């Protein structure tokens, strides 16, 4: 075949300008798709990393390894040996920007300690003056609310967080209840904890901010199952004690790492004469090393057949030598 015939054949095999443009478009499209996939993969990695960071931050706030509750009761391995926290590790962010994390719970038969973290929307300062509203429902084995008819008595304590002008606060919520006919102990039951809101003091009035305001799903809550094992010890007494001039019978003392409960007989007559009684200022525990522990909290009133006092430190019942009520001392060990 002559040279000019070969050239004519190859010219016939060569792509037309339209075919060349189509091939070029396909190449460019492939490159764009590869770059897009690489960009998407990069964004996915960044997104996953961000999600892991958020999860890690949340886990740092609410983790079973959170030692804040143990530390605020004195800390140390001895505290954990006496009473172990129940990990809750649940949190919720509301549509209005508030986040509430319920971390851990300590419990005995008649008292609770709950550790709660609150984060306000950016720009909101949470000082030590705010009060957390937290609703507690004790549930039976079917998940129904138990209505014992006996009031809860407790107090809130804000813990130091290093910056009193930021939008975070850490709250220790201690609760006690009286015990009488029909009252159900906390141990072995389930608790439903429902954060309600934060109350601010503005001038001479209290302003409340509800966490779920405007949300269609209603209140967020979490449920925790409490252990059945009782960390406390009951000491029978059966001795007389005079309270503001009225003699009654101190029948027993229930002592736990969190609280001390005194059982008083002939209570009604004492109440009619004495009225409101400042128990926290008139009850103390004496330890074997000579330490005297006063109760923490606020003034209260005897209701039911018992009165429970809370403490700032975890107590080893075996180290308690005696209890003093209104100037009268009763040995326990």
Coordinates of C-alpha atoms in Angstrom, one line a residue:
X1 CA 0.0 0.0 0.0
X2 CA 1.3 3.4 -1.0
X3 CA 2.1 6.1 1.6
X4 CA -0.7 8.3 0.5
X5 CA -3.1 5.4 0.8
X6 CA -2.0 4.7 4.4
X7 CA -2.4 8.4 5.4
X8 CA -5.9 8.4 3.9
X9 CA -6.8 5.2 5.9
X10 CA -5.5 6.7 9.2
X11 CA -7.4 9.9 8.5
X12 CA -10.5 7.9 8.2
X13 CA -9.9 6.2 11.6
X14 CA -9.1 9.4 13.4
X15 CA -12.0 10.8 15.7
X16 CA -14.0 13.7 14.5
X17 CA -13.8 17.0 16.4
X18 CA -17.2 16.1 18.1
X19 CA -15.8 12.8 19.2
X20 CA -12.7 14.5 20.6
X21 CA -14.8 16.9 22.6
X22 CA -17.0 14.1 24.0
X23 CA -13.9 12.1 25.2
X24 CA -12.4 15.3 26.7
X25 CA -15.7 16.0 28.5
X26 CA -15.8 12.4 29.9
X27 CA -12.2 12.8 31.2
X28 CA -13.0 16.1 32.9
X29 CA -16.1 14.7 34.4
X30 CA -14.2 11.7 35.8
X31 CA -11.6 14.1 37.3
X32 CA -14.4 16.2 38.8
X33 CA -16.1 13.1 40.3
X34 CA -12.8 11.9 41.8
X35 CA -12.1 15.3 43.3
X36 CA -15.7 15.4 44.6
X37 CA -15.4 11.9 46.1
X38 CA -12.1 12.9 47.8
X39 CA -13.7 16.1 49.1
X40 CA -16.7 14.1 50.4
X41 CA -14.5 11.6 52.0
X42 CA -12.5 14.4 53.6
X43 CA -15.7 16.0 54.9
X44 CA -16.9 12.7 56.2
X45 CA -13.7 12.3 58.1
X46 CA -14.0 15.8 59.5
X47 CA -17.6 15.2 60.3
X48 CA -16.9 11.9 62.1
X49 CA -14.1 13.5 64.0
X50 CA -16.3 16.4 65.1
X51 CA -19.0 13.9 66.1
X52 CA -16.5 11.9 68.1
X53 CA -15.3 15.1 69.7
X54 CA -18.8 16.1 70.8
X55 CA -19.4 12.5 72.1
X56 CA -16.1 12.6 73.9
X57 CA -17.0 15.9 75.5
X58 CA -20.4 14.6 76.6
X59 CA -18.8 11.5 77.9
X60 CA -16.3 13.5 79.9
X61 CA -19.2 15.3 81.5
X62 CA -21.4 12.2 82.1
X63 CA -19.3 9.1 82.5
X64 CA -19.4 6.2 84.9
X65 CA -15.8 7.3 85.8
X66 CA -17.0 10.7 86.9
X67 CA -15.4 11.2 90.4
X68 CA -17.0 14.5 91.2
X69 CA -19.8 13.0 93.3
X70 CA -17.3 10.9 95.3
X71 CA -14.9 13.8 95.7
X72 CA -17.6 16.2 97.1
X73 CA -18.2 13.7 99.9
X74 CA -14.5 13.5 100.8
X75 CA -13.1 11.3 98.0
X76 CA -10.8 8.4 98.3
X77 CA -11.2 4.6 97.9
X78 CA -12.8 4.3 101.4
X79 CA -15.8 6.3 100.2
X80 CA -16.3 4.0 97.2
X81 CA -16.0 1.0 99.5
X82 CA -18.8 2.3 101.7
X83 CA -21.2 3.4 99.1
X84 CA -20.8 3.1 95.3
X85 CA -22.5 5.6 92.9
X86 CA -25.1 4.4 90.4
X87 CA -24.0 5.7 87.0
X88 CA -26.9 7.4 85.1
X89 CA -24.8 9.0 82.3
X90 CA -27.7 10.6 80.4
X91 CA -28.1 14.1 79.0
X92 CA -30.4 16.1 76.9
X93 CA -30.1 19.3 74.9
X94 CA -33.3 21.2 74.6
X95 CA -34.5 23.3 71.6
X96 CA -33.9 26.5 73.6
X97 CA -30.2 25.7 73.9
X98 CA -30.1 24.4 77.5
X99 CA -28.3 21.1 78.2
X100 CA -28.8 19.0 81.4
X101 CA -26.7 16.0 82.2
X102 CA -27.6 13.6 85.1
X103 CA -24.4 11.8 86.0
X104 CA -24.7 9.7 89.1
X105 CA -26.9 8.8 92.1
X106 CA -26.0 7.7 95.7
X107 CA -28.8 6.2 97.7
X108 CA -29.7 4.6 101.0
X109 CA -33.1 3.7 102.3
X110 CA -34.3 7.2 103.0
X111 CA -31.9 9.7 101.2
X112 CA -30.4 10.4 97.8
X113 CA -27.6 12.4 96.4
X114 CA -27.8 13.3 92.7
X115 CA -25.0 14.9 90.6
X116 CA -26.3 17.2 87.8
X117 CA -24.5 19.3 85.2
X118 CA -26.3 22.2 83.6
X119 CA -25.1 24.2 80.6
X120 CA -27.0 27.4 79.6
X121 CA -27.1 28.8 76.0
X122 CA -24.0 30.8 75.1
X123 CA -24.0 34.3 76.6
X124 CA -25.9 33.2 79.7
X125 CA -24.0 33.5 83.0
X126 CA -24.8 30.9 85.7
X127 CA -23.7 32.2 89.0
X128 CA -24.0 30.5 92.4
X129 CA -27.4 32.1 92.9
X130 CA -29.3 30.0 90.5
X131 CA -31.5 27.2 91.7
X132 CA -32.1 23.9 89.8
X133 CA -35.7 22.5 89.8
X134 CA -35.5 18.7 89.5
X135 CA -38.6 16.6 89.9
X136 CA -38.3 13.1 91.4
X137 CA -40.8 10.2 91.0
X138 CA -40.3 6.9 92.7
X139 CA -41.6 4.1 90.6
X140 CA -42.8 0.6 91.4
X141 CA -41.9 -2.6 89.5
X142 CA -44.6 -1.8 86.9
X143 CA -43.2 1.7 86.3
X144 CA -46.1 3.4 88.1
X145 CA -45.5 6.3 90.4
X146 CA -45.5 5.5 94.1
X147 CA -47.5 8.0 96.1
X148 CA -46.6 7.5 99.7
X149 CA -48.0 10.8 100.9
X150 CA -44.8 11.7 102.8
X151 CA -42.9 14.9 101.7
X152 CA -39.4 15.0 100.4
X153 CA -37.0 17.3 102.2
X154 CA -33.6 18.3 100.7
X155 CA -31.3 21.0 99.5
X156 CA -29.1 22.0 96.6
X157 CA -25.5 22.7 96.7
X158 CA -23.6 24.2 93.8
X159 CA -20.1 22.9 93.4
X160 CA -17.1 24.9 92.4
X161 CA -16.4 24.7 88.7
X162 CA -13.5 27.0 88.3
X163 CA -15.3 29.9 86.6
X164 CA -18.3 31.5 88.3
X165 CA -19.1 33.7 85.3
X166 CA -19.4 31.0 82.6
X167 CA -22.6 29.2 81.4
X168 CA -22.1 26.0 83.4
X169 CA -23.0 24.9 86.9
X170 CA -22.6 21.6 88.7
X171 CA -25.3 20.8 91.3
X172 CA -25.4 18.3 94.1
X173 CA -29.0 17.6 94.9
X174 CA -29.5 15.9 98.3
X175 CA -33.0 14.6 99.1
X176 CA -34.4 12.9 102.2
X177 CA -37.8 11.7 103.1
X178 CA -39.6 10.7 106.3
X179 CA -40.6 7.2 106.9
X180 CA -44.0 6.1 108.2
X181 CA -46.8 3.7 107.5
X182 CA -47.1 3.4 103.7
X183 CA -43.7 4.9 102.9
X184 CA -41.6 3.0 100.4
X185 CA -37.8 3.0 100.8
X186 CA -35.7 4.1 97.9
X187 CA -33.6 1.0 97.7
X188 CA -34.7 -1.5 95.2
X189 CA -37.0 0.9 93.4
X190 CA -36.6 2.9 90.3
X191 CA -36.4 6.7 90.2
X192 CA -37.6 9.0 87.4
X193 CA -35.6 12.2 87.4
X194 CA -37.1 15.1 85.4
X195 CA -35.2 18.4 85.1
X196 CA -37.7 21.2 85.1
X197 CA -35.8 24.5 84.9
X198 CA -33.6 27.0 86.6
X199 CA -34.8 29.8 88.9
X200 CA -33.0 33.2 88.8
X201 CA -33.3 35.9 91.4
X202 CA -34.1 39.2 89.7
X203 CA -34.4 42.0 92.3
X204 CA -37.0 41.0 94.8
X205 CA -38.6 38.3 92.7
X206 CA -37.7 34.8 91.5
X207 CA -37.9 34.2 87.7
X208 CA -38.1 30.7 86.4
X209 CA -36.7 29.4 83.1
X210 CA -38.2 26.1 82.0
X211 CA -36.0 23.8 79.9
X212 CA -38.7 22.4 77.6
X213 CA -40.6 25.6 76.9
X214 CA -42.1 25.4 73.5
X215 CA -41.0 21.8 72.8
X216 CA -43.7 19.4 71.4
X217 CA -42.2 16.3 73.0
X218 CA -42.9 17.5 76.6
X219 CA -40.6 16.8 79.5
X220 CA -37.4 14.8 79.1
X221 CA -36.6 12.5 82.0
X222 CA -34.4 9.5 82.8
X223 CA -34.9 6.5 84.9
X224 CA -32.4 4.8 87.2
X225 CA -32.7 1.5 89.0
X226 CA -31.4 1.7 92.6
X227 CA -29.6 -1.2 94.2
X228 CA -31.4 -3.4 96.8
X229 CA -28.4 -3.7 99.2
X230 CA -28.8 -1.5 102.2
X231 CA -25.5 0.3 103.1
X232 CA -26.8 1.3 106.6
X233 CA -27.1 -0.1 110.0
X234 CA -29.9 0.2 112.5
X235 CA -29.2 0.6 116.2
X236 CA -32.0 0.0 118.7
X237 CA -32.1 2.6 121.5
X238 CA -35.3 2.6 123.5
X239 CA -34.2 5.5 125.7
X240 CA -35.9 8.7 126.7
X241 CA -34.9 12.0 125.2
X242 CA -36.1 15.5 126.2
X243 CA -36.8 17.8 123.3
X244 CA -37.6 21.4 124.3
X245 CA -39.0 20.3 127.6
X246 CA -41.0 17.4 126.3
X247 CA -39.8 13.8 127.0
X248 CA -40.2 11.4 124.1
X249 CA -38.7 8.0 123.3
X250 CA -35.8 7.6 120.9
X251 CA -36.5 4.1 119.7
X252 CA -33.7 3.6 117.1
X253 CA -31.1 5.2 114.9
X254 CA -30.5 4.2 111.3
X255 CA -27.0 5.2 110.2
X256 CA -25.7 5.1 106.7
X257 CA -22.7 6.6 104.8
X258 CA -25.0 9.5 103.7
X259 CA -27.4 10.1 106.6
X260 CA -28.6 9.5 110.1
X261 CA -32.3 8.8 110.8
X262 CA -33.7 9.1 114.3
X263 CA -37.0 7.3 115.1
X264 CA -39.0 9.0 117.8
X265 CA -42.0 7.7 119.6
X266 CA -44.6 9.9 121.4
X267 CA -43.9 12.4 118.7
X268 CA -47.3 14.0 118.4
X269 CA -47.2 15.4 122.0
X270 CA -43.7 16.7 121.4
X271 CA -44.8 18.5 118.3
X272 CA -47.8 20.1 119.9
X273 CA -45.6 21.6 122.6
X274 CA -42.4 22.3 120.6
X275 CA -43.7 23.1 117.1
X276 CA -40.8 23.7 114.7
X277 CA -37.6 22.0 115.8
X278 CA -34.1 22.9 114.6
X279 CA -32.9 19.4 114.3
X280 CA -29.7 20.1 112.3
X281 CA -28.4 22.4 115.0
X282 CA -29.2 19.9 117.8
X283 CA -28.0 16.6 116.4
X284 CA -24.4 15.5 115.8
X285 CA -22.4 12.3 115.5
X286 CA -19.2 11.6 117.4
X287 CA -16.6 9.5 115.6
X288 CA -14.0 7.2 117.2
X289 CA -11.2 9.6 116.5
X290 CA -12.9 12.4 118.4
X291 CA -14.4 14.2 115.4
X292 CA -17.9 15.6 115.8
X293 CA -20.0 15.8 112.7
X294 CA -22.9 18.2 112.4
X295 CA -25.7 17.7 109.9
X296 CA -25.9 19.7 106.7
X297 CA -28.9 21.3 105.2
X298 CA -31.7 23.5 106.4
X299 CA -34.1 23.6 109.3
X300 CA -36.8 21.1 109.3
X301 CA -39.8 19.7 111.0
X302 CA -40.5 16.2 112.4
X303 CA -43.1 14.4 110.3
X304 CA -44.1 10.8 110.2
X305 CA -42.2 8.8 112.8
X306 CA -38.6 9.6 111.8
X307 CA -36.3 12.5 110.9
X308 CA -33.4 12.1 108.5
X309 CA -30.3 14.3 108.6
X310 CA -27.9 14.6 105.7
X311 CA -24.1 15.2 105.9
X312 CA -21.4 16.8 103.7
X313 CA -19.1 13.8 104.1
X314 CA -19.6 10.1 103.6
X315 CA -19.7 8.4 107.1
X316 CA -18.3 5.0 108.0
X317 CA -21.0 3.7 110.4
X318 CA -18.5 1.5 112.1
X319 CA -16.5 4.6 113.1
X320 CA -19.5 6.3 114.8
X321 CA -19.3 6.0 118.6
X322 CA -22.4 7.9 119.6
X323 CA -25.2 10.3 118.6
X324 CA -26.1 13.5 120.5
X325 CA -29.7 14.8 120.4
X326 CA -30.5 18.1 122.1
X327 CA -27.6 17.7 124.5
X328 CA -28.2 14.0 125.3
X329 CA -25.7 11.4 124.1
X330 CA -26.5 7.8 123.2
X331 CA -23.7 5.3 122.4
X332 CA -24.0 3.3 119.2
X333 CA -21.0 1.0 119.2

